[in-house]
CSV table of C-alpha atoms in Angstrom, one decimal:
chain,number,residue,atom,x,y,z
A,8,MET,CA,24.5,31.9,6.9
A,9,ASP,CA,22.3,32.3,3.7
A,10,HIS,CA,24.0,29.1,2.4
A,11,PHE,CA,22.5,27.2,5.2
A,12,PHE,CA,19.2,29.0,5.9
A,13,GLY,CA,18.5,31.4,3.0
A,14,LYS,CA,15.6,31.2,0.6
A,15,ASP,CA,18.1,31.2,-2.3
A,16,PHE,CA,20.7,28.3,-2.3
A,17,ASP,CA,23.8,28.6,-4.3
A,18,GLY,CA,24.8,24.9,-4.1
A,19,PRO,CA,24.0,22.1,-6.5
A,20,ALA,CA,20.3,21.0,-6.7
A,21,PHE,CA,19.3,17.9,-4.9
A,22,GLN,CA,19.5,14.6,-7.0
A,23,LEU,CA,17.6,11.5,-6.2
A,24,PHE,CA,19.7,8.6,-4.9
A,25,SER,CA,22.8,10.8,-4.9
A,26,LEU,CA,25.4,10.2,-2.1
A,27,GLN,CA,23.7,12.7,0.2
A,28,HIS,CA,20.3,10.9,-0.4
A,29,LEU,CA,21.9,7.5,0.2
A,30,ALA,CA,23.5,8.9,3.4
A,31,ALA,CA,20.0,9.9,4.7
A,32,ILE,CA,18.7,6.4,3.9
A,33,ALA,CA,21.6,4.8,5.7
A,34,VAL,CA,21.1,6.9,8.8
A,35,LEU,CA,17.4,5.8,8.9
A,36,LEU,CA,18.4,2.1,8.5
A,37,LEU,CA,21.0,2.4,11.3
A,38,LEU,CA,18.3,3.9,13.5
A,39,ILE,CA,16.0,0.9,12.8
A,40,GLY,CA,18.9,-1.4,13.4
A,41,TYR,CA,19.3,0.2,16.8
A,42,PHE,CA,15.6,-0.6,17.6
A,43,PHE,CA,16.3,-4.3,17.0
A,44,TRP,CA,19.3,-4.0,19.3
A,45,LEU,CA,17.1,-2.3,21.9
A,46,ARG,CA,14.5,-5.1,21.6
A,47,LYS,CA,17.2,-7.7,22.4
A,48,HIS,CA,18.7,-5.6,25.2
A,49,PRO,CA,15.7,-3.9,26.8
A,50,SER,CA,16.4,-0.9,29.0
A,51,GLU,CA,13.7,1.3,30.4
A,52,LYS,CA,16.0,4.2,30.6
A,53,ALA,CA,17.3,3.9,27.0
A,54,GLU,CA,13.8,3.3,25.7
A,55,LYS,CA,12.5,6.5,27.4
A,56,ALA,CA,15.4,8.5,26.2
A,57,THR,CA,14.9,7.2,22.6
A,58,ARG,CA,11.2,8.0,22.6
A,59,TRP,CA,11.6,11.5,24.1
A,60,THR,CA,14.5,12.4,21.8
A,61,MET,CA,12.6,11.4,18.7
A,62,ALA,CA,9.5,13.2,19.9
A,63,SER,CA,11.5,16.4,20.6
A,64,LEU,CA,13.3,16.3,17.3
A,65,LEU,CA,9.9,16.0,15.5
A,66,ILE,CA,8.5,19.0,17.2
A,67,VAL,CA,11.6,21.2,17.1
A,68,ASN,CA,12.2,20.3,13.4
A,69,GLU,CA,8.6,21.2,12.5
A,70,PHE,CA,8.8,24.5,14.5
A,71,GLY,CA,12.0,25.3,12.5
A,72,TRP,CA,10.2,24.6,9.2
A,73,HIS,CA,7.4,27.1,10.1
A,74,MET,CA,9.9,29.7,11.3
A,75,TRP,CA,11.9,29.3,8.1
A,76,ASN,CA,8.8,30.0,6.0
A,77,LEU,CA,7.8,33.0,8.2
A,78,VAL,CA,11.2,34.5,7.9
A,79,ASN,CA,11.3,34.0,4.1
A,80,GLY,CA,7.7,35.3,3.7
A,81,THR,CA,6.4,32.0,2.3
A,82,TRP,CA,4.1,31.1,5.2
A,83,THR,CA,0.4,31.2,4.2
A,84,VAL,CA,-2.8,29.6,5.4
A,85,GLN,CA,-3.2,28.0,2.0
A,86,THR,CA,0.1,26.1,2.2
A,87,MET,CA,1.4,25.8,5.8
A,88,LEU,CA,-1.4,24.6,8.0
A,89,PRO,CA,-0.5,21.1,9.4
A,90,LEU,CA,-3.1,19.3,7.2
A,91,HIS,CA,-0.9,17.3,4.8
A,92,LEU,CA,-0.6,13.7,5.8
A,93,CYS,CA,3.0,14.0,7.0
A,94,SER,CA,2.4,17.2,8.8
A,95,VAL,CA,-0.4,15.6,10.8
A,96,PHE,CA,1.9,12.6,11.6
A,97,VAL,CA,4.7,14.8,12.9
A,98,PHE,CA,2.5,15.8,15.8
A,99,LEU,CA,0.7,12.4,16.1
A,100,SER,CA,4.0,10.5,16.1
A,101,ALA,CA,5.4,12.8,18.9
A,102,ILE,CA,2.3,12.2,21.0
A,103,MET,CA,2.4,8.4,20.3
A,104,LEU,CA,6.1,8.2,21.4
A,105,VAL,CA,5.5,10.1,24.6
A,106,THR,CA,2.2,8.3,25.6
A,107,ARG,CA,2.9,4.9,23.9
A,108,SER,CA,-0.6,5.2,22.3
A,109,TYR,CA,-1.7,2.1,20.5
A,110,GLY,CA,-4.6,4.0,19.0
A,111,ILE,CA,-2.2,6.4,17.2
A,112,PHE,CA,0.1,3.5,16.3
A,113,GLU,CA,-2.7,1.9,14.2
A,114,PHE,CA,-2.8,5.0,12.0
A,115,ALA,CA,1.0,5.7,12.1
A,116,PHE,CA,1.8,2.2,10.9
A,117,PHE,CA,-0.3,2.4,7.7
A,118,LEU,CA,-0.8,6.1,6.9
A,119,GLY,CA,2.3,7.5,8.5
A,120,ILE,CA,4.8,5.1,7.1
A,121,ALA,CA,3.1,5.1,3.6
A,122,GLY,CA,3.1,8.8,3.3
A,123,ALA,CA,6.5,9.5,4.8
A,124,MET,CA,8.2,6.7,2.9
A,125,GLN,CA,7.1,8.2,-0.5
A,126,ALA,CA,8.5,11.6,0.6
A,127,PHE,CA,11.7,10.1,2.0
A,128,LEU,CA,12.5,8.1,-1.1
A,129,THR,CA,11.4,10.8,-3.6
A,130,PRO,CA,11.7,14.1,-1.7
A,131,ASP,CA,10.6,17.3,-3.4
A,132,LEU,CA,13.7,19.4,-2.4
A,133,GLY,CA,14.1,21.3,-5.7
A,134,ILE,CA,17.2,23.5,-5.5
A,135,TYR,CA,18.0,22.6,-1.8
A,136,SER,CA,20.6,20.0,-1.0
A,137,PHE,CA,23.1,19.3,1.7
A,138,PRO,CA,24.0,21.2,3.9
A,139,HIS,CA,20.9,23.5,3.6
A,140,PHE,CA,18.3,23.5,6.4
A,141,ARG,CA,15.6,22.3,4.0
A,142,TYR,CA,17.6,19.1,3.4
A,143,PHE,CA,17.8,18.3,7.1
A,144,GLN,CA,14.2,19.3,7.7
A,145,VAL,CA,12.7,17.0,5.0
A,146,PHE,CA,14.8,13.9,6.0
A,147,VAL,CA,14.4,14.4,9.8
A,148,SER,CA,10.6,14.9,9.7
A,149,HIS,CA,9.8,12.0,7.2
A,150,GLY,CA,12.5,9.7,8.6
A,151,LEU,CA,11.3,10.1,12.1
A,152,ILE,CA,7.7,9.5,11.2
A,153,ILE,CA,8.8,6.2,9.7
A,154,ALA,CA,11.1,5.4,12.6
A,155,SER,CA,8.5,6.3,15.2
A,156,ALA,CA,6.0,3.7,13.9
A,157,LEU,CA,8.7,1.1,13.6
A,158,TYR,CA,9.9,1.8,17.1
A,159,MET,CA,6.4,1.0,18.5
A,160,LEU,CA,6.3,-2.2,16.4
A,161,ILE,CA,9.9,-3.4,17.2
A,162,VAL,CA,10.6,-2.2,20.7
A,163,GLU,CA,7.1,-1.8,22.2
A,164,HIS,CA,5.8,-5.0,20.6
A,165,MET,CA,2.7,-3.3,19.1
A,166,ARG,CA,1.1,-4.7,16.0
A,167,PRO,CA,-1.8,-3.8,13.8
A,168,THR,CA,-4.9,-6.0,13.3
A,169,TRP,CA,-7.6,-6.3,10.7
A,170,LYS,CA,-9.7,-3.9,12.9
A,171,SER,CA,-6.8,-1.5,12.7
A,172,LEU,CA,-6.8,-1.7,8.9
A,173,LEU,CA,-10.6,-1.1,8.7
A,174,LYS,CA,-10.4,1.8,11.1
A,175,VAL,CA,-7.6,3.5,9.1
A,176,VAL,CA,-9.6,3.1,5.8
A,177,ILE,CA,-12.8,4.6,7.3
A,178,VAL,CA,-11.2,7.5,9.2
A,179,GLY,CA,-8.7,8.2,6.4
A,180,ASN,CA,-11.5,8.5,3.9
A,181,LEU,CA,-13.5,10.7,6.2
A,182,TYR,CA,-10.5,13.0,6.6
A,183,TYR,CA,-10.0,13.1,2.9
A,184,VAL,CA,-13.6,14.2,2.3
A,185,ALA,CA,-13.4,16.8,5.0
A,186,LEU,CA,-10.2,18.1,3.6
A,187,PHE,CA,-11.8,18.4,0.1
A,188,PHE,CA,-14.4,20.8,1.5
A,189,LEU,CA,-11.9,22.7,3.6
A,190,ASN,CA,-9.7,23.2,0.5
A,191,ARG,CA,-12.7,24.7,-1.3
A,192,ALA,CA,-13.3,27.1,1.5
A,193,LEU,CA,-9.7,28.2,2.0
A,194,GLY,CA,-8.6,28.1,-1.7
A,195,SER,CA,-5.9,25.6,-0.7
A,196,ASN,CA,-4.9,22.2,-2.0
A,197,TYR,CA,-3.9,20.1,1.0
A,198,MET,CA,-3.3,16.5,0.0
A,199,PHE,CA,-4.0,17.6,-3.6
A,200,THR,CA,-7.8,17.1,-3.4
A,201,SER,CA,-8.4,20.2,-5.5
A,202,HIS,CA,-5.8,19.7,-8.3
A,203,LYS,CA,-2.4,18.3,-9.0
A,204,PRO,CA,0.7,20.1,-7.7
A,205,GLU,CA,2.1,22.8,-10.0
A,206,THR,CA,5.4,21.0,-10.3
A,207,ALA,CA,6.0,17.6,-11.9
A,208,SER,CA,5.0,14.7,-9.7
A,209,LEU,CA,3.8,11.1,-9.6
A,210,LEU,CA,0.2,12.3,-9.9
A,211,ASP,CA,0.9,13.3,-13.5
A,212,ALA,CA,0.8,9.6,-14.4
A,213,LEU,CA,-2.5,8.9,-12.6
A,214,GLY,CA,-4.9,10.7,-14.9
A,215,PRO,CA,-6.8,14.0,-14.6
A,216,TRP,CA,-8.8,15.3,-11.7
A,217,PRO,CA,-10.9,13.8,-10.1
A,218,TRP,CA,-9.9,10.4,-11.4
A,219,TYR,CA,-6.4,10.4,-9.9
A,220,LEU,CA,-8.0,10.6,-6.5
A,221,LEU,CA,-9.7,7.2,-7.1
A,222,VAL,CA,-6.4,5.8,-8.4
A,223,ILE,CA,-4.7,7.0,-5.1
A,224,GLU,CA,-7.4,5.2,-3.2
A,225,GLY,CA,-6.7,2.0,-5.0
A,226,MET,CA,-2.9,2.3,-4.6
A,227,ALA,CA,-3.4,3.0,-0.9
A,228,ALA,CA,-5.5,-0.1,-0.5
A,229,VAL,CA,-2.8,-2.2,-2.2
A,230,VAL,CA,0.0,-0.7,0.0
A,231,PHE,CA,-2.0,-1.2,3.2
A,232,LEU,CA,-2.6,-4.8,2.3
A,233,LEU,CA,1.1,-5.3,1.6
A,234,PHE,CA,2.0,-3.7,5.0
A,235,TYR,CA,-0.4,-6.1,6.7
A,236,ALA,CA,0.5,-9.2,4.8
A,237,PRO,CA,3.3,-10.4,7.1
A,238,PHE,CA,1.0,-10.2,10.1
A,239,ALA,CA,-1.8,-12.0,8.2
A,240,ILE,CA,0.6,-14.8,7.1
A,241,SER,CA,2.0,-15.1,10.6
A,242,ASP,CA,-1.5,-15.4,12.1
A,243,SER,CA,-2.5,-18.0,9.5
A,244,VAL,CA,0.6,-20.1,10.2
A,245,LYS,CA,0.0,-19.9,14.0
A,246,LYS,CA,-3.6,-21.0,13.6
A,247,ARG,CA,-2.6,-23.9,11.4
A,248,GLN,CA,0.1,-25.0,13.9
A,249,ASN,CA,-2.4,-24.7,16.8
A,250,ARG,CA,-4.9,-26.8,14.9
A,251,LEU,CA,-2.4,-29.5,14.1
A,252,ALA,CA,-1.2,-29.6,17.7
A,253,ILE,CA,-4.8,-30.0,18.9
A,254,GLU,CA,-5.4,-32.8,16.3
A,255,ALA,CA,-2.2,-34.5,17.3
A,256,ALA,CA,-3.1,-34.3,21.0
A,257,ALA,CA,-6.5,-35.7,20.3
A,258,ARG,CA,-5.0,-38.7,18.4
A,259,HIS,CA,-2.7,-39.6,21.2
A,260,GLU,CA,-5.3,-39.1,23.9
A,261,PRO,CA,-5.9,-42.5,25.6
A,262,SER,CA,-9.4,-43.9,25.1
A,263,ARG,CA,-11.5,-44.5,28.1
């Protein structure tokens, strides 16, 4: 049992883009492919089952993560409150799936996918690999955060707008500032506003504190614009087509 749930793991350490990593990526891609199939073959029963299953898995998986830390004596207020971006979107994504909330989707599409994708492609698993609980916990939580937002986009036909992007930037920065002061009060480091993580990470290449926080802001802006680019291009093309259609109709309109 310790091999699957213990704090100490006697298997090989996790390696990026190993077979077990590629398998997790493949499962996520298959799930997204299922969304496209569901879009072409709509079924209220199947859609409801899909939404509730993903929401339940998100909550159960997160509960298991907290229980694992409690059992192993690693749960602390400084590290385990649901304040990191992905922890927040575990709960928001579950609510979004159950309620079909467009308001949450606006944030999940930009912040949820961006944060979870980084963790899914470069997970900080350390010594834990398949078949340890930690392996499943990381890929289930981050994979379903990504999948939840894409489900709303593909199956529920939701899409972000420029107003969505502006809202995400404003609220996201307000949350970041609030977290900075909360970290100072708790002695914590949620979303790394106080200092870089103790272990090696991408932040090591972004300069010292507090400058790496500004670099993260710039990187987030670029990622958000890239996420929105397909919608902006599509809107521009549609407007041009509508304008050309109106001009063509005006040219062919018989004079009185």
